[in-house]
Coordinates of C-alpha atoms and ligand atoms in Angstrom, one line a residue:
X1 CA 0.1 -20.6 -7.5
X2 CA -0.3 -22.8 -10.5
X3 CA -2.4 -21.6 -11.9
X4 CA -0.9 -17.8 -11.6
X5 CA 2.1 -19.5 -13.3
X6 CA 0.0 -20.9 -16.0
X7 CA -1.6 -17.1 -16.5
X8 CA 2.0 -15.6 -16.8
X9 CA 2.7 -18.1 -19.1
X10 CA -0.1 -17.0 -21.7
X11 CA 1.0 -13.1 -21.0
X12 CA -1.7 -12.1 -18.5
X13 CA -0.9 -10.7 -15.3
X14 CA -3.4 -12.1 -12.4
X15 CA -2.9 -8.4 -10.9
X16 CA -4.4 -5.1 -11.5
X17 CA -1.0 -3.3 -11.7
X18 CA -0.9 -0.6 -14.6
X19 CA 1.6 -1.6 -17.5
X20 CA 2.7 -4.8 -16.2
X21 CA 0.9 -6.5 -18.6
X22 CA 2.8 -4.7 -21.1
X23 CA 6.0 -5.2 -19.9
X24 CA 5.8 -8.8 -19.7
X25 CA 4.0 -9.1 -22.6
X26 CA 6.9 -7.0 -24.6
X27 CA 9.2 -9.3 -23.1
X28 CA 7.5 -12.5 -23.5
X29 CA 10.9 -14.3 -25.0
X30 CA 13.3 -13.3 -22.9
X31 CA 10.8 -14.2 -19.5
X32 CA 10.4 -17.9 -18.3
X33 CA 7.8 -18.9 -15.4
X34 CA 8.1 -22.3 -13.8
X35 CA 7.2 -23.6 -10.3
X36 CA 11.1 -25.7 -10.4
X37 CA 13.9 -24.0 -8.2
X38 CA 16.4 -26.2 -10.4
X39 CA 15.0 -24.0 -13.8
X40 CA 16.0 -21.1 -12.1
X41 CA 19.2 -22.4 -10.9
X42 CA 20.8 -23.6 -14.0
X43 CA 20.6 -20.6 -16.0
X44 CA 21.1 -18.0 -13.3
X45 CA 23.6 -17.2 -11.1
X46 CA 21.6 -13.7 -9.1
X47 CA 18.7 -14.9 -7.8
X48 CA 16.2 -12.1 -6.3
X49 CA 13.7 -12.8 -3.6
X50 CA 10.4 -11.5 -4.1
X51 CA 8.1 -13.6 -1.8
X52 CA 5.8 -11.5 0.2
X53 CA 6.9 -11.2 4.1
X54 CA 3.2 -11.0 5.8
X55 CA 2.3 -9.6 9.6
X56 CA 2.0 -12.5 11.9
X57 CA -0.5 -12.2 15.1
X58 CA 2.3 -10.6 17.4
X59 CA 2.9 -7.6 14.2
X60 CA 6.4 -9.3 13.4
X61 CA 7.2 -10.4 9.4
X62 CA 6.2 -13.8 9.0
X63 CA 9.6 -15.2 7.2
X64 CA 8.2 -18.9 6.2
X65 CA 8.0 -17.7 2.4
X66 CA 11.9 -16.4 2.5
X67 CA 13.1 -19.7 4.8
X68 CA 11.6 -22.0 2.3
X69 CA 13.3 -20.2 -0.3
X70 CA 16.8 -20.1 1.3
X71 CA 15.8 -23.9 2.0
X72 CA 15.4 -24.8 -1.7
X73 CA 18.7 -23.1 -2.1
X74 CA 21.3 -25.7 -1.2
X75 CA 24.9 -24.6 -0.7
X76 CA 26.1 -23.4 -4.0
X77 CA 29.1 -21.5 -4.1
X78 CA 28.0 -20.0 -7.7
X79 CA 24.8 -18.4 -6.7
X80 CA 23.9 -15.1 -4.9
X81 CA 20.7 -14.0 -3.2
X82 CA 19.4 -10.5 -3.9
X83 CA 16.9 -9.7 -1.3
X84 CA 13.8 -7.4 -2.3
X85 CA 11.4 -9.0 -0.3
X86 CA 11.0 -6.7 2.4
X87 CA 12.6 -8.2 5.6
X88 CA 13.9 -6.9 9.8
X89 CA 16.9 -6.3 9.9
X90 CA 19.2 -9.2 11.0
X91 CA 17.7 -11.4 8.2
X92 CA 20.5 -10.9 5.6
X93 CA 22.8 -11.5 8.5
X94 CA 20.8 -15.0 10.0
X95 CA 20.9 -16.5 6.0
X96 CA 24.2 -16.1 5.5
X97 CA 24.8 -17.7 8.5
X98 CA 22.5 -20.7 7.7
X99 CA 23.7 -20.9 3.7
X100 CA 27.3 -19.8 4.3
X101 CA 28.5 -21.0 0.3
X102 CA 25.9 -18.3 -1.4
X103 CA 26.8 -14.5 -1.7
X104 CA 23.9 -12.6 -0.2
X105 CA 22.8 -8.7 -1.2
X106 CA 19.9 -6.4 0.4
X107 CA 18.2 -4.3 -2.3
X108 CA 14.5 -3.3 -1.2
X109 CA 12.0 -2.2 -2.9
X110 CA 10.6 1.3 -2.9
X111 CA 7.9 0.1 -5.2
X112 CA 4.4 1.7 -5.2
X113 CA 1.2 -0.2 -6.2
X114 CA 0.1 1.4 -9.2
X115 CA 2.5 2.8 -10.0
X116 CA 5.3 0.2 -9.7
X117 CA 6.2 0.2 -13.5
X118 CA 7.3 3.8 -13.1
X119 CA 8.9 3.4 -9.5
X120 CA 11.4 0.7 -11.2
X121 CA 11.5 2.7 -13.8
X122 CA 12.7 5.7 -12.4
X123 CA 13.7 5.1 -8.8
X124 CA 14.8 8.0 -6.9
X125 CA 17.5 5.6 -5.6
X126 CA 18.8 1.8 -5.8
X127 CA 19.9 0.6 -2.2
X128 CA 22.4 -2.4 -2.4
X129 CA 23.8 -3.8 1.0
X130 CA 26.3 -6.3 1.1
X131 CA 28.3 -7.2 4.1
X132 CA 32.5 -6.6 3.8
X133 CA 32.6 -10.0 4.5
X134 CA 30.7 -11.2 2.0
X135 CA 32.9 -10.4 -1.7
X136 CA 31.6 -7.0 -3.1
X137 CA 31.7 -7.6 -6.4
X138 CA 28.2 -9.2 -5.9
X139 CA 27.1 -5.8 -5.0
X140 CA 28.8 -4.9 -8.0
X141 CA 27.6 -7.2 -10.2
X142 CA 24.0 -6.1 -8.6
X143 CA 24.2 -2.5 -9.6
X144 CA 25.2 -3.1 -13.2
X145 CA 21.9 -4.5 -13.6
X146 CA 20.3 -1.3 -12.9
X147 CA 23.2 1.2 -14.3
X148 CA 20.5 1.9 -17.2
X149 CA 18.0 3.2 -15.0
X150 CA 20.4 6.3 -14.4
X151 CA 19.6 5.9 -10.6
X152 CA 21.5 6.9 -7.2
X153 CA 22.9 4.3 -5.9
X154 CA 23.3 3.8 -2.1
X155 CA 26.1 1.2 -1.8
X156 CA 26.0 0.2 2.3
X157 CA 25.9 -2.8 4.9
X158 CA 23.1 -5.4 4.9
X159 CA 22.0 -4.6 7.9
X160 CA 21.8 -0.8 6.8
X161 CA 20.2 -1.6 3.5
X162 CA 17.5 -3.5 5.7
X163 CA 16.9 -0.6 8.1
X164 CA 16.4 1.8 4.9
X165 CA 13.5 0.0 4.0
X166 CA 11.6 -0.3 7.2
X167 CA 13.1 3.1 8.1
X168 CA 11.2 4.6 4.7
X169 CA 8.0 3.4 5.2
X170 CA 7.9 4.5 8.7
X171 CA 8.8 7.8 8.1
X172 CA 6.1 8.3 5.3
X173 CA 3.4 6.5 7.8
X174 CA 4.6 8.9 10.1
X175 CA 4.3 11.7 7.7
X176 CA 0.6 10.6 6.9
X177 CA -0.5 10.3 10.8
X178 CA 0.8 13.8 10.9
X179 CA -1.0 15.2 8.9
X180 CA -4.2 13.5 9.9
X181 CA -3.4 14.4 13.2
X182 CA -2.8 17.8 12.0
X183 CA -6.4 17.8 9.8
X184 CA -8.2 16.8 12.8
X185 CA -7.2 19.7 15.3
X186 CA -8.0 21.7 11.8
X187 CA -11.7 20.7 12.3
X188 CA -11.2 22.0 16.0
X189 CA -9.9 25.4 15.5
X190 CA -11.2 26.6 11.9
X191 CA -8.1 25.8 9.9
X192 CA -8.2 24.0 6.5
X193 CA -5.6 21.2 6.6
X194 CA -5.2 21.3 2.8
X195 CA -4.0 25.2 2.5
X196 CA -1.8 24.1 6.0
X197 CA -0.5 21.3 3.7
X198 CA 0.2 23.4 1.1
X199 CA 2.2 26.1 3.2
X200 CA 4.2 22.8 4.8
X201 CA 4.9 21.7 1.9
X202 CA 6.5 24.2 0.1
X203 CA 9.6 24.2 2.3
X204 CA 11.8 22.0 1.0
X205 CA 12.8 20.3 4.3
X206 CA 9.2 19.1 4.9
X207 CA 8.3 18.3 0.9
X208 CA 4.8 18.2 -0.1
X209 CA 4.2 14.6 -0.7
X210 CA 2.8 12.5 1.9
X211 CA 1.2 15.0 3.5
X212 CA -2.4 14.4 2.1
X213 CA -4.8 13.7 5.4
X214 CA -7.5 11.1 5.1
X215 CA -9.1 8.4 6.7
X216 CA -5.9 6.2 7.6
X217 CA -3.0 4.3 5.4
X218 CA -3.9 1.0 4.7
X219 CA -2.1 -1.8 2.0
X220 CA 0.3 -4.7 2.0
X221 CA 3.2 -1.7 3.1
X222 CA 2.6 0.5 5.7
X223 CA 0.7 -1.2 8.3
X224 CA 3.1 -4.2 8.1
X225 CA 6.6 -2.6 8.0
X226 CA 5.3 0.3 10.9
X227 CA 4.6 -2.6 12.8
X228 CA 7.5 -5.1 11.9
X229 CA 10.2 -2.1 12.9
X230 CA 8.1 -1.0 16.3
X231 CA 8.4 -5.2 17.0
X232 CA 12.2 -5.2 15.8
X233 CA 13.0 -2.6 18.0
X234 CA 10.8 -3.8 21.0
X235 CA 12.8 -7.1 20.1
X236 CA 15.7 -5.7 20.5
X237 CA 14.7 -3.9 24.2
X238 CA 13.9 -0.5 22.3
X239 CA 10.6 1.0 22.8
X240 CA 9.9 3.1 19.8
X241 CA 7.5 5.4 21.1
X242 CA 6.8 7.3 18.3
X243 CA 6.1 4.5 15.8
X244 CA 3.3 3.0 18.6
X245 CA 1.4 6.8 18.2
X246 CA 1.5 6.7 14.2
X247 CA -0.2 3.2 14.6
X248 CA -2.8 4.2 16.6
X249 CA -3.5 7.6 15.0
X250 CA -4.1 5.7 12.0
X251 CA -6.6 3.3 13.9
X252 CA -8.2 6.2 15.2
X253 CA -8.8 8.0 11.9
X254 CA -10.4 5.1 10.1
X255 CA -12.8 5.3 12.8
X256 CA -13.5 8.7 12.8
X257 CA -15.9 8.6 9.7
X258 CA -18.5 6.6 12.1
X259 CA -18.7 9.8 14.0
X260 CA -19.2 12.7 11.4
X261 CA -22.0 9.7 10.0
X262 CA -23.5 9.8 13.7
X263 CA -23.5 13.8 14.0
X264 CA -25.9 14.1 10.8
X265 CA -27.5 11.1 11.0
X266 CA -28.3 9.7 14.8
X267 CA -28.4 6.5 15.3
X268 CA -26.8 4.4 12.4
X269 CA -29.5 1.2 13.2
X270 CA -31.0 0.5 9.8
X271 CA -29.5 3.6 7.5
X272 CA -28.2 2.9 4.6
X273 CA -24.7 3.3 3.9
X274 CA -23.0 3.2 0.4
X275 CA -18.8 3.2 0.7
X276 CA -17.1 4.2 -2.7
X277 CA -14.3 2.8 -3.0
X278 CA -12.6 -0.7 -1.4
X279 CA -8.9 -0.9 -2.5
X280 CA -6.2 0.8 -0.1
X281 CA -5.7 3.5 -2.4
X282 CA -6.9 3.9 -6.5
X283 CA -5.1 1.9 -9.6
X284 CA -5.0 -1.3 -7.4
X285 CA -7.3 -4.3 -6.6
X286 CA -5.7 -4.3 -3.5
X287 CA -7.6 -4.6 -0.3
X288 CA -5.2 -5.6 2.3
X289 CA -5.4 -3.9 4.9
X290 CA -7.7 -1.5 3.8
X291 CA -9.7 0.9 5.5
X292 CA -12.9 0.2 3.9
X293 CA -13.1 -2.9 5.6
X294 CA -12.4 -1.7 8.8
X295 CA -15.4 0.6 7.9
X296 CA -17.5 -1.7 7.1
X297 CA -17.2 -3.5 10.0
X298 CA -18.0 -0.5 12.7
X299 CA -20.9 0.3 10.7
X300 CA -22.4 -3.1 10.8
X301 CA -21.2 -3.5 14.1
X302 CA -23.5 0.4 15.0
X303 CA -26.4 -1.8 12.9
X304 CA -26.3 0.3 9.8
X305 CA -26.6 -1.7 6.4
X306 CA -23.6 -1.5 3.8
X307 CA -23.4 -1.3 0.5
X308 CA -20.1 -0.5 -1.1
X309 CA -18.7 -0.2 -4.8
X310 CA -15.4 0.2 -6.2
X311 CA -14.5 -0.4 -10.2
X312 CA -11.9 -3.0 -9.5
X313 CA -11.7 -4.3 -6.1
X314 CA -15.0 -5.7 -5.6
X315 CA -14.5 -9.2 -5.9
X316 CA -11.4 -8.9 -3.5
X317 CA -13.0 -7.3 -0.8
X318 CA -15.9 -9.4 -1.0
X319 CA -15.4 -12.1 1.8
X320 CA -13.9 -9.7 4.1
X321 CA -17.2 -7.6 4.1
X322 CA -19.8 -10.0 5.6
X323 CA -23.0 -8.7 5.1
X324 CA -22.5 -6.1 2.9
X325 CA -23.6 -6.2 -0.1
X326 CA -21.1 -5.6 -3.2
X327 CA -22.8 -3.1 -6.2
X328 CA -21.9 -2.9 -9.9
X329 CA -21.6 0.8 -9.8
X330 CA -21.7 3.5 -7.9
X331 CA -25.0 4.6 -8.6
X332 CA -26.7 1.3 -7.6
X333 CA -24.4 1.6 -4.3
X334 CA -26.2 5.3 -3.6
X335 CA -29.5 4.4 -4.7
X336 CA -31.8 5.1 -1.5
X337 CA -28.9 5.5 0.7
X338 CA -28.6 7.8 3.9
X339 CA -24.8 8.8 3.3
X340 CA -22.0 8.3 0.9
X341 CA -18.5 7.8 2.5
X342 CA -16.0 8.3 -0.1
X343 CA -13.0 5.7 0.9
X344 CA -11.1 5.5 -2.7
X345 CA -10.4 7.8 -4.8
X346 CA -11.1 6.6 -7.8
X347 CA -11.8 9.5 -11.1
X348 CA -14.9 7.9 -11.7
X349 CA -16.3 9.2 -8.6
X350 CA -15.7 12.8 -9.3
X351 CA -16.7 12.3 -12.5
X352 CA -20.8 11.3 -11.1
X353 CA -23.6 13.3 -12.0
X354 CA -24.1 14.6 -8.1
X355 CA -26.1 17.6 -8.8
X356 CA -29.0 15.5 -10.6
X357 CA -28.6 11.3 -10.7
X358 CA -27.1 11.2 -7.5
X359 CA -29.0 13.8 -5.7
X360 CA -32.6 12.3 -6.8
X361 CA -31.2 8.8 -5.7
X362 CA -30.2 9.0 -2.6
X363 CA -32.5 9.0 0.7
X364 CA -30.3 11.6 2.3
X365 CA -28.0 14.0 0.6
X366 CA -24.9 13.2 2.8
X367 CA -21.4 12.9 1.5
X368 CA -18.5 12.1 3.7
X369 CA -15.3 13.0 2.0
X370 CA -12.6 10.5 3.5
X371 CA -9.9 11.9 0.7
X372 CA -11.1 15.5 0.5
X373 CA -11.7 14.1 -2.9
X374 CA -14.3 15.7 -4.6
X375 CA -15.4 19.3 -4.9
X376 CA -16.9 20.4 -1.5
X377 CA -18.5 24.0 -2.9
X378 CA -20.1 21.9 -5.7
X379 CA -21.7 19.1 -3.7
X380 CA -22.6 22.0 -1.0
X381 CA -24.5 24.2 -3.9
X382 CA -26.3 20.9 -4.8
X383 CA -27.7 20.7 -1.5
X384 CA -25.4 18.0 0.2
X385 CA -24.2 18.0 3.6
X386 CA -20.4 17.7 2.6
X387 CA -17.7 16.5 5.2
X388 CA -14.5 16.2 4.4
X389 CA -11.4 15.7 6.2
X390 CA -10.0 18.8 8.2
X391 CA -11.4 21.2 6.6
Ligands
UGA401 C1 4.3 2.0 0.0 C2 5.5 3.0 -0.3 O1 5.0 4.3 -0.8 C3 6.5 2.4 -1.3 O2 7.6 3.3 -1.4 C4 6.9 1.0 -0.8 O3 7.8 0.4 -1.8 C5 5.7 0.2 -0.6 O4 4.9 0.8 0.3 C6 6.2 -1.2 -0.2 O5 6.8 -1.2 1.0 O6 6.2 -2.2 -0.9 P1 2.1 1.5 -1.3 O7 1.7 0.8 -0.1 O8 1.9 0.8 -2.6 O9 3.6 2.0 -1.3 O10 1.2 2.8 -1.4 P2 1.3 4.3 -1.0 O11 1.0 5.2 -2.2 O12 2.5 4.6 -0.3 O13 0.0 4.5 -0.1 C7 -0.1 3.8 1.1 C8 -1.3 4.3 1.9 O14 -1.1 5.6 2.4 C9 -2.6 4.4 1.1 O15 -3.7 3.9 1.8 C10 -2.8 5.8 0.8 O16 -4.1 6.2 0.6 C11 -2.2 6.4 2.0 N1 -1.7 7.8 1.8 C12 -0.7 8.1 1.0 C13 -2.3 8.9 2.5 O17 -3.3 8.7 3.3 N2 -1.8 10.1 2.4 C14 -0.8 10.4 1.6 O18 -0.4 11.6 1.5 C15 -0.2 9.4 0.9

């Protein structure tokens, strides 16, 4: 953590998050980094919480990083604690209780990796929940710090402002497994899951985004906060039926790549196997929870030998991927490999020369699409076997 401080403190960001740098470099004066709680708490009076609220074993948030926050707080009667780290619901509720003197406000995040800059930029909406209890011109003094950003503001409960959050994610997760579940009946019957998208899409009460299929939601987000609600509610005596299915659709998808691999190529002991792409999703180094590593684990688990490549992600994912070895591009990944599984995608990878450099290097001309990614006529005209996802 020191040494992250230290790199904020000579204007580099330690994360691959486009724009950041420049933000923080642009406001350089007006930003102060320090390790000290009392730094923080003499100058300011609206203190936001942004630690990160990880799974634990049993799938609830693991709250030791907001606890030791509340801890440092103390009881001041002057200070307020916005909440953006993203919490159950009952939390805002259990810290007031424990730090009675300090104001407390719920304002999640709706933040997307990569694109975070813009998402705080232009949010399609600022949630603030403060309890009636509690004085509301905190959540007043809360929303004037956004009233530039021209946003909707949802002024509600904490509890409510909590449940938004969780509530969000599951419902895009849900969207996602959907659609996946959707893609794979497509491969079934004949159908192609991206014109079916398409035709959802267009009516406004479905929307269009979220519905791209693939080979499972992975990151910091989803997979957490699906799993943190189904335990809240299951916490609570609720069984939340639907939220178990979208988890283990999504399980199921990231697995299905080993089959199409199997279908084409037999037995996977000893083939080659070069994975494009590690991060959870492009413009991130991110590989929490990502589905290339559950990927490479079934394939060295069917005996198969992985290589894998990605432009920014590589030396994050490379303790998670055992044996496999890690490339410096995506033509040494495909060099003399049986199949290409395309996890990420990343422009460069449309961008390859498949029809010659590609096509000469690899053993056998087998593409496996994960993100119905690249252009399937094109690859098939070059003589690959192309499968994609539902189509
Ligand atoms: C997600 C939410 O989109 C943000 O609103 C939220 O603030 C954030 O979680 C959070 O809770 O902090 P993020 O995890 O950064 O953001 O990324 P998404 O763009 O939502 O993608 C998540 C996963 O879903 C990726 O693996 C992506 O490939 C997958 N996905 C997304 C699909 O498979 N299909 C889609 O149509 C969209």
């Amino acid at each position: 953590m020191a040494e992250k401080v230290e790199a904020l403190r000579r204007g580099e960001v330690p994360i691959h998050e486009p724009g950041l740098a420049e933000l923080v470099q642009r406001n350089a004066e007006r930003l102060h980094f320090t390790l000290e709680m009392r730094e923080v708490l003499e100058p300011a009076r609206l203190l936001f919480c942004c630690v990160d609220t990880p799974p634990t074993v049993s799938g609830d948030a693991d709250l030791s990083h907001v606890h030791s926050v509340v801890d440092d707080l103390g009881d001041s009667t002057e200070h307020a604690l916005v909440m953006k780290s993203t919490v159950p619901v009952g939390t805002g509720r259990a810290v007031s209780r424990r730090r009675a003197a300090i104001g407390y406000a719920a304002n999640p995040e709706f933040l997307k990796e990569g694109n975070a800059v813009d998402d705080f930029m232009r949010p399609d909406r600022v949630v603030i929940g403060v309890d009636e209890s509690a004085n509301s011109v905190l959540g007043d003094r809360v929303e004037a710090l956004y009233r530039p950003l021209e946003a909707e503001f949802v002024r509600t409960d904490v509890a409510s402002a909590e449940m938004i959050k969780l509530a969000s994610n599951a419902f895009l997760a849900t969207k996602i497994s959907f659609i996946n579940e959707i893609a794979n009946v497509s491969e079934e019957v004949g159908a192609d899951v991206a014109e079916v998208a398409r035709g959802m899409g267009l009516d406004d009460r479905i929307g269009p985004q979220f519905l791209r299929p693939g080979i499972g939601y992975g990151g910091s987000c989803f997979p957490k906060d699906v799993s943190a609600l189904k335990q809240l509610a299951g916490n609570s005596g609720y069984h939340f039926q639907l939220l178990t299915s979208v988890i283990e659709v999504n399980e199921m998808q990231k697995r299905r790549t080993i089959g199409k691999l199997q279908r084409h190529l037999g037995s996977l002991v000893g083939r080659e196997i070069a994975l494009l792409g590690l991060a959870f999703k492009p413009d991130t180094d991110d590989v929490r929870e990502a589905t290339s590593l559950v990927l490479a684990g079934r394939l060295q688990g069917e005996g198969a030998r992985v290589r894998a490549y990605d432009p920014v992600a590589g030396p994050a994912a490379r303790d998670a991927l055992g044996e496999a070895r890690v490339c410096d591009s995506a033509l040494e990944a495909l060099d003399g490999a049986d199949a290409a599984v395309l996890v990420t995608e990343w422009p460069e990878f449309a961008e390859l020369d498949w029809e010659g450099e590609v096509r000469r290097r690899m053993a056998t001309p087998l593409v496996v699409d994960g993100r119905n990614f690249l252009d399937a006529g094109r690859l098939r005209a070059a003589g690959f076997s192309y499968e994609g996802v539902g189509r």
